């Protein structure tokens, strides 16, 4: 194979490699733009007036209720404490314990919303022992923000069905309890620690820095391909031409 033909073939491969890596870098920057737009939307939602019961109950499942996620809310109702759930292996302030969730029956309606009330420690000497949790009776006013259902952790084997669970499927829980529970959203209670619960919820991390890092890696790889091609292919090729004319 002639030197010119080899240079052409290697050049095409290098051009393909640069095209792929630059495209992947640009895709990562597109992800940054999407997540920055989401962060701006979350900030705008948080600045809106808190949702009352009526507005939440009027929101239809689907895009309409999803548009309310991250918005603050002040809901009034009565707790349904007999159906309190404790999600295991959840962290807050670098400690492992439970997230406590209690259904709230909204005042003036049969609608029930699951409230992520906060975090509390577990008893590591008796892992089956339920933690002490104070739940006020009567009508209460709960401040929080509209949130998706609680995230799920890896759970080997069949899901548990007691008060202590690794994960909580709201559709299954609605069937299990017979409560008219909204399964598309929850309320993440905010405010100072109370009722034995911490509410130092972690800030939402959209991973923008990670995408910037990936983009930089792809662009650096594209540059490396160009430098290697120039050094190992173009430079020797022109050196050969130069030597042939000496």
XYZ file of C-alpha atoms in Angstrom:
246
model
C 0.000 0.000 0.000
C 1.391 3.391 -0.991
C 2.082 6.055 1.621
C -0.557 8.319 0.101
C -3.215 5.601 0.168
C -2.383 4.729 3.791
C -2.553 8.410 4.744
C -5.976 8.697 3.098
C -7.404 5.639 4.881
C -6.020 6.620 8.275
C -7.241 10.177 7.693
C -10.775 8.959 7.019
C -10.687 6.877 10.213
C -9.393 9.870 12.179
C -12.079 12.100 10.670
C -14.737 9.575 11.690
C -13.311 9.397 15.206
C -13.275 13.189 15.537
C -16.849 13.395 14.242
C -18.103 10.812 16.736
C -16.307 12.293 19.760
C -17.336 15.880 18.931
C -20.948 14.729 18.488
C -20.865 13.020 21.877
C -19.391 16.142 23.458
C -22.121 18.300 21.949
C -24.744 15.807 23.186
C -23.405 16.224 26.717
C -23.662 20.012 26.359
C -27.274 19.571 25.194
C -27.915 17.604 28.388
C -26.413 20.502 30.358
C -28.820 22.925 28.662
C -31.791 20.646 29.413
C -30.868 20.287 33.076
C -30.160 23.983 33.504
C -33.622 24.671 32.078
C -35.062 22.155 34.564
C -33.182 23.845 37.426
C -34.611 27.213 36.360
C -38.095 25.673 36.249
C -37.674 24.230 39.762
C -36.567 27.632 41.040
C -39.568 29.319 39.399
C -41.934 26.724 40.876
C -40.532 27.310 44.328
C -41.158 31.046 44.020
C -44.882 30.629 43.293
C -47.562 30.991 45.940
C -48.181 27.777 47.920
C -50.846 25.449 46.597
C -53.985 25.027 48.717
C -56.082 21.858 48.967
C -58.550 22.870 46.270
C -55.944 23.535 43.592
C -54.168 20.257 44.221
C -57.389 18.259 44.196
C -58.445 19.921 40.924
C -55.219 18.922 39.134
C -55.838 16.022 36.770
C -53.390 13.102 36.649
C -50.770 13.454 33.951
C -49.105 16.628 32.652
C -51.352 18.894 34.706
C -50.301 17.481 38.059
C -46.695 16.957 36.947
C -46.516 20.697 36.280
C -47.039 21.209 40.024
C -44.010 19.147 41.082
C -41.480 21.188 43.143
C -44.089 23.814 43.952
C -44.665 24.663 47.611
C -47.993 23.726 49.169
C -49.907 24.208 52.398
C -52.377 21.370 52.853
C -54.926 20.938 55.628
C -56.378 17.632 56.651
C -56.206 14.794 59.152
C -53.492 12.190 59.435
C -54.242 8.503 58.865
C -51.588 7.272 61.320
C -52.501 3.572 61.216
C -51.072 3.463 57.703
C -47.741 5.135 58.499
C -44.859 3.556 56.580
C -41.147 3.569 57.383
C -38.776 3.369 54.407
C -35.564 1.668 55.496
C -31.938 2.487 54.644
C -32.560 6.180 53.999
C -29.924 8.751 54.851
C -30.000 12.249 56.280
C -27.065 14.172 57.719
C -24.827 11.168 56.930
C -26.888 8.872 59.190
C -28.908 5.849 58.140
C -32.473 5.420 59.330
C -36.059 5.711 58.115
C -38.110 8.084 56.033
C -41.521 8.249 57.698
C -44.541 8.547 55.395
C -48.102 9.080 56.620
C -51.248 9.502 54.500
C -53.059 12.836 54.919
C -56.796 12.967 54.210
C -57.421 16.409 52.763
C -60.043 18.541 54.487
C -63.314 18.807 52.594
C -62.554 15.752 50.470
C -61.961 12.019 50.540
C -58.693 12.536 48.653
C -55.613 11.238 50.438
C -52.046 12.408 49.762
C -48.975 10.580 51.020
C -46.727 12.911 53.016
C -42.990 12.325 53.308
C -42.807 13.646 56.860
C -39.074 13.400 57.500
C -36.264 11.195 58.785
C -35.775 9.439 62.096
C -33.209 6.930 63.401
C -33.795 3.230 63.637
C -33.064 0.795 66.444
C -30.069 -1.234 65.263
C -30.334 -3.605 68.230
C -33.888 -4.573 67.276
C -34.327 -3.944 63.566
C -37.987 -4.981 63.656
C -38.868 -2.386 66.305
C -40.883 0.568 65.027
C -39.494 3.989 65.973
C -41.444 6.307 68.228
C -43.287 8.835 66.092
C -45.643 11.536 67.337
C -48.642 12.118 65.053
C -51.007 14.969 65.987
C -54.720 14.283 65.959
C -57.427 16.498 64.509
C -57.062 18.888 61.602
C -53.468 19.853 60.868
C -51.778 22.253 58.450
C -48.804 20.738 56.660
C -46.226 22.847 54.822
C -44.147 21.239 52.132
C -43.458 20.939 48.433
C -45.059 18.740 45.828
C -42.732 15.836 45.030
C -42.743 12.638 42.983
C -43.322 9.338 44.799
C -40.326 8.329 46.957
C -37.348 6.975 45.062
C -36.772 3.224 45.108
C -33.681 1.389 46.282
C -32.455 -2.021 45.192
C -34.469 -4.690 46.990
C -33.463 -8.346 46.730
C -36.253 -10.874 46.996
C -39.957 -10.237 47.404
C -41.035 -6.775 48.639
C -41.895 -6.561 52.343
C -45.496 -5.802 53.339
C -45.112 -4.611 56.929
C -44.776 -1.087 58.286
C -41.010 -1.204 57.612
C -40.265 -1.470 53.911
C -37.385 -0.898 51.571
C -39.635 0.695 48.951
C -43.234 1.828 48.686
C -45.275 1.392 45.530
C -48.164 3.834 45.873
C -50.421 1.971 43.437
C -49.954 -1.237 45.413
C -50.377 0.653 48.704
C -53.661 2.162 47.483
C -54.994 -1.315 46.689
C -53.637 -2.735 49.940
C -55.230 -0.094 52.185
C -58.328 0.856 50.187
C -57.471 4.534 50.675
C -58.429 6.954 47.862
C -54.750 7.807 47.577
C -53.178 9.965 44.883
C -50.423 7.812 43.419
C -48.857 10.346 41.060
C -47.458 12.791 43.626
C -46.585 13.160 47.305
C -45.989 16.078 49.657
C -42.465 16.383 51.047
C -42.960 18.133 54.380
C -40.590 21.019 55.078
C -39.776 23.119 58.100
C -37.894 22.698 61.330
C -37.460 19.344 63.047
C -40.592 18.339 64.951
C -42.500 15.257 66.066
C -39.160 13.446 66.337
C -38.400 13.993 62.638
C -35.576 15.746 60.801
C -36.414 17.520 57.544
C -33.003 18.446 56.223
C -33.872 17.180 52.751
C -30.909 17.126 50.328
C -30.916 19.699 47.543
C -31.886 18.359 44.150
C -28.657 17.490 42.293
C -29.176 17.482 38.543
C -25.586 16.440 37.808
C -24.726 19.410 35.548
C -21.031 19.316 36.525
C -20.894 15.649 35.540
C -22.098 16.442 32.014
C -19.567 19.270 31.686
C -16.875 16.788 32.685
C -18.016 14.213 30.136
C -18.150 16.880 27.397
C -14.597 17.983 28.206
C -13.407 14.367 27.983
C -14.996 13.842 24.556
C -13.600 17.101 23.162
C -10.165 16.284 24.589
C -10.303 12.870 22.904
C -11.177 14.555 19.582
C -8.184 16.851 19.976
C -5.971 13.889 20.845
C -7.012 12.101 17.633
C -6.092 15.174 15.588
C -2.695 15.537 17.317
C -1.829 11.833 16.941
C -2.845 11.822 13.287
C -0.735 14.891 12.585
C 2.278 13.501 14.454
C 2.274 9.887 13.276
C 0.800 10.255 9.784
C 1.102 13.733 8.286
C 4.566 14.526 9.658
C 6.217 11.276 8.394
C 4.418 11.586 5.046
C 5.830 15.037 4.338
C 9.212 13.972 5.680
C 9.282 11.186 3.082
C 8.382 13.668 0.337
C 11.072 16.047 1.541
C 13.712 13.311 1.639
C 12.796 12.188 -1.879
C 13.652 15.634 -3.230
C 17.022 15.869 -1.512
